[in-house]
Coordinates of C-alpha atoms (C1' of nucleotides) in Angstrom, one line a residue:
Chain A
X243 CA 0.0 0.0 0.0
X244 CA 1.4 3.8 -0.9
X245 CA 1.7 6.2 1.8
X246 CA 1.3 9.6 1.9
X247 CA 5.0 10.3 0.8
X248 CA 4.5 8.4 -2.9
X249 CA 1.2 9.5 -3.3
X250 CA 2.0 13.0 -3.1
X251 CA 5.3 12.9 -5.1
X252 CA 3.3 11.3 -8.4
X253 CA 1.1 14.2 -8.5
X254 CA 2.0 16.5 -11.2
X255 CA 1.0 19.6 -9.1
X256 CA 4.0 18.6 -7.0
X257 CA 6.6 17.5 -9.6
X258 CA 9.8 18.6 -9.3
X259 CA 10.0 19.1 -5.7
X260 CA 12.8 18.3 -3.6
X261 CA 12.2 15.3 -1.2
X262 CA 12.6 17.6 1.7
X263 CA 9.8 19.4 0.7
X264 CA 7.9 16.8 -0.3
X265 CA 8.3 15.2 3.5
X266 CA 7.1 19.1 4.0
X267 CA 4.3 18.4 2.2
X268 CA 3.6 15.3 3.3
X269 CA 3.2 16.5 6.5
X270 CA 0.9 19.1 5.9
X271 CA -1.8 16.7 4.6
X272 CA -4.7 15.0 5.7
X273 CA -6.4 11.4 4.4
X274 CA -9.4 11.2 4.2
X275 CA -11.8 8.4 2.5
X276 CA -15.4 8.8 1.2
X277 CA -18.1 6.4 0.1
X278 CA -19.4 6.0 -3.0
X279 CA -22.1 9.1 -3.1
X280 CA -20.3 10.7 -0.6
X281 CA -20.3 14.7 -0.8
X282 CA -17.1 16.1 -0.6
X283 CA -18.3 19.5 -0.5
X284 CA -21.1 21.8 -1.6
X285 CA -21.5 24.6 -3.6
X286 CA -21.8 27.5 -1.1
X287 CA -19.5 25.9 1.1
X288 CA -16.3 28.1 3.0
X289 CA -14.0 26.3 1.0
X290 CA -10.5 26.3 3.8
X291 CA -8.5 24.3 1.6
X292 CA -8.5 22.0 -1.5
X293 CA -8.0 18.5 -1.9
X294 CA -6.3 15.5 -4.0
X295 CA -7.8 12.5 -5.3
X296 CA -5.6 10.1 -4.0
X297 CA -7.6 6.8 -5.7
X298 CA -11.0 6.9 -6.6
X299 CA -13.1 9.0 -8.7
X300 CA -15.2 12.5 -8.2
X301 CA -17.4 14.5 -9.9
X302 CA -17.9 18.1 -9.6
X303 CA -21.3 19.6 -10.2
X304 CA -23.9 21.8 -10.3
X305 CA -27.2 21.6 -9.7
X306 CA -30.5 23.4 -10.9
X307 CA -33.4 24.8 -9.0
X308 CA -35.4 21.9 -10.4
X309 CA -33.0 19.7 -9.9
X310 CA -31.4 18.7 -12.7
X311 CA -27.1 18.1 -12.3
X312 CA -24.4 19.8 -14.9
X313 CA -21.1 17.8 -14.6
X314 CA -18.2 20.3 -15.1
X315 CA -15.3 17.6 -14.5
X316 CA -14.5 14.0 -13.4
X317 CA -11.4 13.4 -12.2
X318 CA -9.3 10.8 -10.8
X319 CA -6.2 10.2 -9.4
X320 CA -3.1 12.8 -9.2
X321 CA -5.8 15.6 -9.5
X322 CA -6.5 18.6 -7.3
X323 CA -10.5 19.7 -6.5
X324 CA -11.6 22.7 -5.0
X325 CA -8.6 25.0 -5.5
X326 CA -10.5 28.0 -6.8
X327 CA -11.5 29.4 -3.4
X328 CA -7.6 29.0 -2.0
X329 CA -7.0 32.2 -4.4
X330 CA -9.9 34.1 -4.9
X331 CA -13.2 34.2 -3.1
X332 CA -14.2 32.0 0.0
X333 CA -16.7 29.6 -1.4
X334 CA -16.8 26.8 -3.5
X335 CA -18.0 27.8 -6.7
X336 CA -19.7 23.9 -7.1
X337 CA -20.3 20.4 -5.5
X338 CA -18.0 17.4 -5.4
X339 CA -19.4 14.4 -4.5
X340 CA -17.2 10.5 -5.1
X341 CA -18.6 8.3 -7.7
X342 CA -16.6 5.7 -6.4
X343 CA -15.2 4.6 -2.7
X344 CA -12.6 7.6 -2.8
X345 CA -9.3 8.6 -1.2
X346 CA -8.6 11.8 -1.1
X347 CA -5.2 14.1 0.3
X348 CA -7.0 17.4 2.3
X349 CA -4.2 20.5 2.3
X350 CA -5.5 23.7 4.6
X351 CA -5.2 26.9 1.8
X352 CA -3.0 28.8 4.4
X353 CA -0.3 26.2 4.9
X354 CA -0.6 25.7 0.8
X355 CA -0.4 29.6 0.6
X356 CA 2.6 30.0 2.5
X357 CA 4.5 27.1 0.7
X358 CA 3.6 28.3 -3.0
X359 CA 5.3 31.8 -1.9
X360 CA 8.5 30.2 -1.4
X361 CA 8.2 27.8 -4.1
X362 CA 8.0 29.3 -7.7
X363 CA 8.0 26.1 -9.4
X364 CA 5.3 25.2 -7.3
X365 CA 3.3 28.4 -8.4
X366 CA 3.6 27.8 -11.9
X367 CA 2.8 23.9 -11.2
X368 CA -0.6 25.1 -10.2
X369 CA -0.8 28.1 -12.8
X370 CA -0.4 25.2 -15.5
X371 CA -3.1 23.1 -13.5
X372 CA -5.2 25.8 -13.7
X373 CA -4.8 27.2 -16.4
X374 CA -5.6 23.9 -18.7
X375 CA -9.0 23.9 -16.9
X376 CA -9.7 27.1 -18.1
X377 CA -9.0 25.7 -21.5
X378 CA -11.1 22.7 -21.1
X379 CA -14.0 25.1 -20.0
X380 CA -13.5 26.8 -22.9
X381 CA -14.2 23.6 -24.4
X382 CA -17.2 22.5 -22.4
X383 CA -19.0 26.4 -23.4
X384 CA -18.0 25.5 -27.0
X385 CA -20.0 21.8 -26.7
X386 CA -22.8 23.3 -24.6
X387 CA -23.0 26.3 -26.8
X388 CA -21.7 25.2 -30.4
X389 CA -22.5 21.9 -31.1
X390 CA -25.6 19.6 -30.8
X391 CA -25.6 16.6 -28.5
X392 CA -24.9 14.2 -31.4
X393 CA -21.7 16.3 -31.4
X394 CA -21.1 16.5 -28.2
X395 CA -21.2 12.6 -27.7
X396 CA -18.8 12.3 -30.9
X397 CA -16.2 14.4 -29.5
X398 CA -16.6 12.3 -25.9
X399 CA -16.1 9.6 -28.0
X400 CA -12.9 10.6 -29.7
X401 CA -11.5 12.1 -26.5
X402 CA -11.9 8.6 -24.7
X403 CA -9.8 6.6 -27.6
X404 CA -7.2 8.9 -26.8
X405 CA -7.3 8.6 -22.9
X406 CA -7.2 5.2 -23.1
X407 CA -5.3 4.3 -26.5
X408 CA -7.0 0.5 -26.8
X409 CA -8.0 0.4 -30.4
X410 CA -11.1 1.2 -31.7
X411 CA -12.7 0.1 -28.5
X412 CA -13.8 2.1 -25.6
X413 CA -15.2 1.4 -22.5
X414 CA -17.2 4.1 -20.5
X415 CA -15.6 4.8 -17.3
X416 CA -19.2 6.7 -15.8
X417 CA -22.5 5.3 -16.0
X418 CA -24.6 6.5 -19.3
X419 CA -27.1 8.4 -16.6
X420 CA -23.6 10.7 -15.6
X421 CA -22.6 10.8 -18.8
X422 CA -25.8 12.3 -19.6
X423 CA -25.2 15.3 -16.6
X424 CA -21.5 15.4 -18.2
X425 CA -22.6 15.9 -21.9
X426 CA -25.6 18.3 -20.7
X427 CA -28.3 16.0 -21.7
X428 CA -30.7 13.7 -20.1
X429 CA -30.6 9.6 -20.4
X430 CA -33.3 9.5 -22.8
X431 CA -31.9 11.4 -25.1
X432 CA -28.5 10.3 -24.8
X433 CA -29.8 6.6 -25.4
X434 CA -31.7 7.9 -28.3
X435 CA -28.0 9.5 -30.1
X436 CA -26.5 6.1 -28.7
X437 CA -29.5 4.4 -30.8
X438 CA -29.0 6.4 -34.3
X439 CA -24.9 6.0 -34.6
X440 CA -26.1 3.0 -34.2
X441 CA -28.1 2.6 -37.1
X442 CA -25.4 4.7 -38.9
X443 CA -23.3 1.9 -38.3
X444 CA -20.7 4.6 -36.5
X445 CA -20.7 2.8 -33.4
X446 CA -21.2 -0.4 -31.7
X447 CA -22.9 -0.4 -28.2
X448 CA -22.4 -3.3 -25.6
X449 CA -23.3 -2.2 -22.2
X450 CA -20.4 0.4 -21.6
X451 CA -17.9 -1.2 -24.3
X452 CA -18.6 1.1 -27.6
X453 CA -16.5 -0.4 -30.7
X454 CA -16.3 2.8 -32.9
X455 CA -16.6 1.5 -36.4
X456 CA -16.0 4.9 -38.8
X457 CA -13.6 7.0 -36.4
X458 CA -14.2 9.3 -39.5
X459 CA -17.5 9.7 -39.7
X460 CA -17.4 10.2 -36.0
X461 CA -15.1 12.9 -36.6
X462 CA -16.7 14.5 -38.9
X463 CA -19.9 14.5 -36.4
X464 CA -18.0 15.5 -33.7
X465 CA -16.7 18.8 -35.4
X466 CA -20.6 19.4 -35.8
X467 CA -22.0 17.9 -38.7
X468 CA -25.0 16.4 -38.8
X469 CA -26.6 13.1 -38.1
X470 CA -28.7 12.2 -41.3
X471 CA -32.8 12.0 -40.7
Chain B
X85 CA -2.1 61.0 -21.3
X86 CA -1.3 57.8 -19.0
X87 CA 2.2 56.2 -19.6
X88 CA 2.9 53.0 -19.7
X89 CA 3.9 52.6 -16.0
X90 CA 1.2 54.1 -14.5
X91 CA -1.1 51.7 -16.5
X92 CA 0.9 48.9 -15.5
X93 CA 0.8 50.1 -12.1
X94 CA -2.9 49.7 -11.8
X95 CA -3.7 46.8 -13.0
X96 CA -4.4 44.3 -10.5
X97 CA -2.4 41.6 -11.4
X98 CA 0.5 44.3 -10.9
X99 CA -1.2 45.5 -7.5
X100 CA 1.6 45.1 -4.6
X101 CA 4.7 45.1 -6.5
X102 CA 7.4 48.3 -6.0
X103 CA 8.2 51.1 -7.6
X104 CA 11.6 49.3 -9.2
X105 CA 9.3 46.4 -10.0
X106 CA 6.8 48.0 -11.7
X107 CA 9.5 50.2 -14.0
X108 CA 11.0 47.0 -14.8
X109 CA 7.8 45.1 -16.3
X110 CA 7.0 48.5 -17.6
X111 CA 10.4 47.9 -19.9
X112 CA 9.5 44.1 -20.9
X113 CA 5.6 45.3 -22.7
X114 CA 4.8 46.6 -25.9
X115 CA 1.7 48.7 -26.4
X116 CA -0.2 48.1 -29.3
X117 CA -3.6 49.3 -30.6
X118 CA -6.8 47.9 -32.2
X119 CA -9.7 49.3 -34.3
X120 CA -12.7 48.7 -33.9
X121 CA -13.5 44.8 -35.4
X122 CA -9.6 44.4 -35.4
X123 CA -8.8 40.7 -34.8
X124 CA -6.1 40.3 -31.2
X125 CA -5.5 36.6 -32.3
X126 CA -7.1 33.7 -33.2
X127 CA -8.1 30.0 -31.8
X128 CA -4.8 28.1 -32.3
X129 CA -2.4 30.9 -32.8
X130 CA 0.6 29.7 -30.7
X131 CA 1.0 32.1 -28.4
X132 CA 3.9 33.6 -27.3
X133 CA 2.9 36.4 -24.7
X134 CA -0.6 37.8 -23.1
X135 CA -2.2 40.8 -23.3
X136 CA -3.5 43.5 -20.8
X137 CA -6.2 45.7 -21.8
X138 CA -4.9 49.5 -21.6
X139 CA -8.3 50.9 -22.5
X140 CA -11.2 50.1 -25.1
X141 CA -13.2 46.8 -24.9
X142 CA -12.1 43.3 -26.1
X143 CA -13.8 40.2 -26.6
X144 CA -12.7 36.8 -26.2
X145 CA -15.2 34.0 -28.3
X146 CA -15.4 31.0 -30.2
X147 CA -16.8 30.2 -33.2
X148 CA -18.9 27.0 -34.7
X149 CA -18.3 25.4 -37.9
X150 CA -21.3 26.9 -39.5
X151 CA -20.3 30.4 -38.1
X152 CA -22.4 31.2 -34.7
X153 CA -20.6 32.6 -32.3
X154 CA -20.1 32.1 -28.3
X155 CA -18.5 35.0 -26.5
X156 CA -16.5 33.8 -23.9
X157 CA -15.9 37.2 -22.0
X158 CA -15.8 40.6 -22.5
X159 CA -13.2 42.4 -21.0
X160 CA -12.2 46.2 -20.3
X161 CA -9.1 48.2 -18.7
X162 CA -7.0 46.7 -16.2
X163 CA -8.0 42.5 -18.0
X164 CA -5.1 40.6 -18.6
X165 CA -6.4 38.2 -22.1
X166 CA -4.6 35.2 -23.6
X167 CA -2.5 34.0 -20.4
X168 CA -3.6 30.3 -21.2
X169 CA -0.7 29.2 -23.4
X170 CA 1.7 31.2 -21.1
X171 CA 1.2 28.4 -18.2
X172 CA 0.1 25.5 -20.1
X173 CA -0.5 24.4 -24.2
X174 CA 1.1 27.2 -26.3
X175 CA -2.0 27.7 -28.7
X176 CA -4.8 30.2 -27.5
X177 CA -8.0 28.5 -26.8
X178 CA -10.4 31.1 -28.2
X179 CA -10.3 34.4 -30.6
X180 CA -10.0 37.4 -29.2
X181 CA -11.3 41.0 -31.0
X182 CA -11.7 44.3 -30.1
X183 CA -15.6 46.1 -30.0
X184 CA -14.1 49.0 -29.5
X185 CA -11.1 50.9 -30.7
X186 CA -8.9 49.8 -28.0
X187 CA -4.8 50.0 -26.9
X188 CA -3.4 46.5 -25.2
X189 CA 0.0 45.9 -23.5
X190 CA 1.7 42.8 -24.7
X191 CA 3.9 40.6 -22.3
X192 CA 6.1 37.8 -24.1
X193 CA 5.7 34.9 -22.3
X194 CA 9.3 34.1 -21.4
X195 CA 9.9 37.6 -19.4
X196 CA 7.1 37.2 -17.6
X197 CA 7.6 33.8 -16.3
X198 CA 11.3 34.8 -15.2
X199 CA 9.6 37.6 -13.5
X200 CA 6.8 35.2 -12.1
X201 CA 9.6 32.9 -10.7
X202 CA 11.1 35.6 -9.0
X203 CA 7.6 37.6 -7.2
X204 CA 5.8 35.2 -5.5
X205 CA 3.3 38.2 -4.9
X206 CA 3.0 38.7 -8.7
X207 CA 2.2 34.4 -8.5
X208 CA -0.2 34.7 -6.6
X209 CA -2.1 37.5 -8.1
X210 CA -1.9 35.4 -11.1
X211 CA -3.3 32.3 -9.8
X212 CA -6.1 34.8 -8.0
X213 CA -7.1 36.2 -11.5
X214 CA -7.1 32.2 -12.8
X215 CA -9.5 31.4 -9.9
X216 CA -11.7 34.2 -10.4
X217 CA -12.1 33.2 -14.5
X218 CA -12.6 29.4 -13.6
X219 CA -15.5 30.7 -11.4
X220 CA -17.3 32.8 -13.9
X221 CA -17.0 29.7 -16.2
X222 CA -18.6 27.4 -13.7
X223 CA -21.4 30.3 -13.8
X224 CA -21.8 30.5 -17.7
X225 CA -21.7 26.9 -17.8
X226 CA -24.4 26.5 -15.6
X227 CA -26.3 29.2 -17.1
X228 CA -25.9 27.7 -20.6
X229 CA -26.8 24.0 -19.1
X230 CA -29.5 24.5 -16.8
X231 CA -31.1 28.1 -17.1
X232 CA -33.7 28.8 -19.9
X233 CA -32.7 31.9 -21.8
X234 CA -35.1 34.1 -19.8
X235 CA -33.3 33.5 -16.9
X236 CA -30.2 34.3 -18.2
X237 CA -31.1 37.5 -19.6
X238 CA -32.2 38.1 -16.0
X239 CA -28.9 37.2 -14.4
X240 CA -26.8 39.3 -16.6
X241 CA -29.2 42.2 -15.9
X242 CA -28.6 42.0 -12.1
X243 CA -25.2 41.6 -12.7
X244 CA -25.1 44.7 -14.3
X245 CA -27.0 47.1 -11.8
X246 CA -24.0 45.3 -9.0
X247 CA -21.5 46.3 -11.8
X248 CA -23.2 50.0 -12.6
X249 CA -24.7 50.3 -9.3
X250 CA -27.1 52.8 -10.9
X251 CA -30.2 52.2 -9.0
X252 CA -33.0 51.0 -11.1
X253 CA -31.7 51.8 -14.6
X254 CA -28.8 50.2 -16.3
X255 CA -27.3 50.2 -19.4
X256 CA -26.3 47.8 -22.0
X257 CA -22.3 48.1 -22.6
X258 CA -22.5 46.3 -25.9
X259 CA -25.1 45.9 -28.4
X260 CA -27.5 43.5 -28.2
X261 CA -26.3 41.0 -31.2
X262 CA -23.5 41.0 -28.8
X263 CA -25.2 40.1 -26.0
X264 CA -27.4 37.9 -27.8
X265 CA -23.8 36.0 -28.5
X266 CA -22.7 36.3 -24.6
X267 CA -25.9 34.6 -23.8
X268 CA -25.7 32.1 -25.6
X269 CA -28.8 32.9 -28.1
X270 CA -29.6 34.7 -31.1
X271 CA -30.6 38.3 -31.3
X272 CA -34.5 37.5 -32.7
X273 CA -34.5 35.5 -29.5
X274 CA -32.8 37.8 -27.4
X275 CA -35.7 40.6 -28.4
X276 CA -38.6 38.4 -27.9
X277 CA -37.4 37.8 -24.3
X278 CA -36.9 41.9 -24.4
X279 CA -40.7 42.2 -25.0
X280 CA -42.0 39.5 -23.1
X281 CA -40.5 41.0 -19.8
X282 CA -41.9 44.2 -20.9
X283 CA -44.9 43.1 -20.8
X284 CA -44.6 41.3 -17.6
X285 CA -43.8 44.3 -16.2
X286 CA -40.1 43.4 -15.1
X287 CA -38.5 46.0 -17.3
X288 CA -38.6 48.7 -19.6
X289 CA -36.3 49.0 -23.0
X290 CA -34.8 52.1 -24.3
X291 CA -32.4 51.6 -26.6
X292 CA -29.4 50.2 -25.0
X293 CA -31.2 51.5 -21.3
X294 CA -32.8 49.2 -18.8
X295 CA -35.5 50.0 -16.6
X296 CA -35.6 47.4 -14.1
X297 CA -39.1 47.9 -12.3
X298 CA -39.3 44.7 -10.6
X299 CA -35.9 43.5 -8.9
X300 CA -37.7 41.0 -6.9
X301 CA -39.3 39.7 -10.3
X302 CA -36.3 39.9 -11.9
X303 CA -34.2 37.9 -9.4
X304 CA -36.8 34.5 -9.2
X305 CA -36.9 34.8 -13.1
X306 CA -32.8 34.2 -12.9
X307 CA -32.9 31.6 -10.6
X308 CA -34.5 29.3 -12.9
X309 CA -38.0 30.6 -12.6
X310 CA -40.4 30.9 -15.4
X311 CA -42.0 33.6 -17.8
X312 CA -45.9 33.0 -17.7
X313 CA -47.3 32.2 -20.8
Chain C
dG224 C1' -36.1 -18.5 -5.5
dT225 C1' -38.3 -14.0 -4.9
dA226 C1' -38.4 -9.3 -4.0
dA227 C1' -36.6 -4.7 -4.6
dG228 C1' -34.1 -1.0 -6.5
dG229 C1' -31.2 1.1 -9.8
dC230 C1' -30.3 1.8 -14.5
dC231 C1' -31.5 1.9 -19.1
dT232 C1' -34.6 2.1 -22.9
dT233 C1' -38.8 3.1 -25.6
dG234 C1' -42.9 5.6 -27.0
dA235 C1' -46.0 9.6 -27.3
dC236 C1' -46.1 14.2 -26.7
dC237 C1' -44.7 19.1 -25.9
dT238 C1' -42.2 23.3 -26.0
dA239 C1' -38.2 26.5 -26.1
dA240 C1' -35.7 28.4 -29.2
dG241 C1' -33.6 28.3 -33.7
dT242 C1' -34.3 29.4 -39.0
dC243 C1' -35.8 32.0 -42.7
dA244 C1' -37.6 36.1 -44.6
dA245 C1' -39.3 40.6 -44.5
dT246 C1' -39.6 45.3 -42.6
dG247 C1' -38.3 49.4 -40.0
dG248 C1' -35.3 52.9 -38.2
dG249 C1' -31.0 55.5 -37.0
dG250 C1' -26.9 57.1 -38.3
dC251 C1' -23.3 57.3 -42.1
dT252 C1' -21.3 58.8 -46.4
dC253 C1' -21.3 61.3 -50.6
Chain D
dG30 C1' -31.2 65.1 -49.2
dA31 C1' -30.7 60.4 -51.2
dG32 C1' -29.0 56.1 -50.6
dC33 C1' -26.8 52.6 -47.6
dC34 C1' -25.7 49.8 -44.1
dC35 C1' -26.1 48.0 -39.8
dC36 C1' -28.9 46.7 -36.2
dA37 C1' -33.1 45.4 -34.2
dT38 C1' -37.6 43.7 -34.6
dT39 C1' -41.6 40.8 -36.1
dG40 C1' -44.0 36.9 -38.1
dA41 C1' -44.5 32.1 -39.7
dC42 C1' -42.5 27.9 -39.4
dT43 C1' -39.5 23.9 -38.0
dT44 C1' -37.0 21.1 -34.9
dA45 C1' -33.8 19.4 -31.2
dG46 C1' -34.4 17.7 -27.3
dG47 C1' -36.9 17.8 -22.9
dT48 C1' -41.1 15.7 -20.1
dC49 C1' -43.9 12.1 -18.7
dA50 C1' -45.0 7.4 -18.3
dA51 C1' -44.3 2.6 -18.8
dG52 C1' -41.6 -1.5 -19.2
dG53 C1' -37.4 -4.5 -19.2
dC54 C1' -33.3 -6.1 -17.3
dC55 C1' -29.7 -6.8 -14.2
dT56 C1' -27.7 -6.9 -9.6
dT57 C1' -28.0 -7.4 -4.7
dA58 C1' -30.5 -8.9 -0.4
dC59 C1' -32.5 -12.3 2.2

DNA sequence: GTAAGGCCTTGACCTAAGTCAATGGGGCTC
DNA sequence: GAGCCCCATTGACTTAGGTCAAGGCCTTAC
């Protein structure tokens, strides 16, 4: 089993460190494990530090009036949640909640604070970090604002070959009902898209295995063209 | 006429530095202006430096394959634009143009990273600015996701009597094709919204000035309410 | 085995909002 | 002042995708 040391060292927020301040680090820290469809925090929330996922998986959402969820990310191991209130603001700007039985690292903002001012390299670690989600929001306005969901379930598509280089085969790593909330749809509709690339004969659909069986044509989709009648 | 350093020296991700600090990023930028329509850059330009707006009014969008258009943000004096590739990526995620005739600073990416590495203060303003933009994007994404446009219309009004603070009456900064765009609509949509809250009494429309005659209205509309009929 | 609950799918229907086309007005230029 | 262009508006129509309701299937519990 990993301790606390290894875990933190294999993050990419704290790469290049020196072990010295990794122990630092280390000891800084707090474990803490959550159920599957545990919160990890809500939107609202005084947000007094950020955390890690350790192992495990989390979402982070919001939620409507009425009810309905908007997945902004999913992320797994190595990656940091609830930064955005250690710099700006006091809140959480949305939930986090594990999909999965979770580990996850806790650092307190002011003990992180005081580090990142006497670590430049651990300032631009974290300007990179945050500064590719601001990029993949870009993305996520573009999908919501740009593109149908046909489109938008293309592109997921294509972006999961690539995570997980296996071929023409993809398995999903959420349930189709989150992957609904993720793509901002709802599971009938997204069963319905699953249905006509189907019929297109763009896709194969096995439970959560999809073959992809035109990567072109799903390309072409993807970078919003149309799916025929 | 404002110089250079005295621009620099009041925008806030500048805010805390000295005297000596402030002449020396003041010799590292290049001021350059923009007409009105003038492109700043485009999607997938590498970039190789970010900008700071010195005046005028820029916008930051993207743009479908069959041409509609998503504006991202708008920004105005003291905004730094385009500082994704200089932390992570090196192409700019979205197009940038100026509404207005408008003069930028430009910051090559290299200086300002020495500089960075050196200022923890000037880090952590950074990473602040960051935190603030990844919150308005959880905001727009849950506006394009989960509000109706109604509702949005009805945020970005109350957002701009907090950002006027004008009492009751507000007025448009940018023309309502634009906005249209911001929300994530169409202008014939954007006007029929325009009337309908007319006639429910919410607001009156002048030209580019907003009557708001019902806050309270005009608050449960944003949060997801409805528009009768 | 049987019961129960979660997840997914399917069908019928509805509606928010986009498309297309035409018109009106305000401010330019010449 | 005439002609233009840009912007906003209005009307008629279409459609993507959401809502509601029902049913199937698979897993877990006992």
């Amino acid at each position: 089993m990993d301790n606390l040391i290894s875990i933190v060292a294999n993050t990419p927020l704290f790469g290049g460190l020196s072990d010295e301040q990794l122990a630092h680090i280390g000891g800084i820290t707090l474990e803490k494990t959550y159920k599957r469809g545990e919160a990890i925090f809500w939107e609202g929330d005084p947000g007094i530090g950020f955390y890690v996922v350790a192992s495990g998986k989390v979402k982070v959402y919001k939620t409507s009036s009425e009810g309905k969820e908007q997945i902004l990310h999913i992320y797994g191991p190595g990656h940091p949640i609830g930064e955005v209130p250690v710099f700006s603001g006091s809140r959480f700007p949305a939930s986090a909640m594990a999909i999965e039985k979770s580990r996850l690292l806790f650092f307190p903002r002011k003990d992180f604070v005081d580090l990142i001012s006497k670590q430049p390299s651990l300032a631009l670690n974290m300007l990179a970090i945050l500064s590719v989600r601001l990029r993949q929001f870009t993305v996520q306005v573009e999908n919501l604002s740009l593109k149908e969901v046909p489109a938008r379930l293309a592109s997921y598509l294509i972006y999961l070959t690539e995570e997980q280089n296996s071929g023409e085969v993809v398995s999903l790593p959420i349930s189709k009902g989150q992957l609904a909330s993720l793509l901002g749809t709802i599971p009938e509709t997204l069963s319905r898209i699953f249905n006509k690339m189907t019929l297109h004969k763009l896709i194969t659909v096995q439970g959560s295995r999809i073959q992809l069986l035109d990567r072109e044509g799903i390309e072409d989709l993807s970078s919003s063209g149309r799916l025929g009648e």
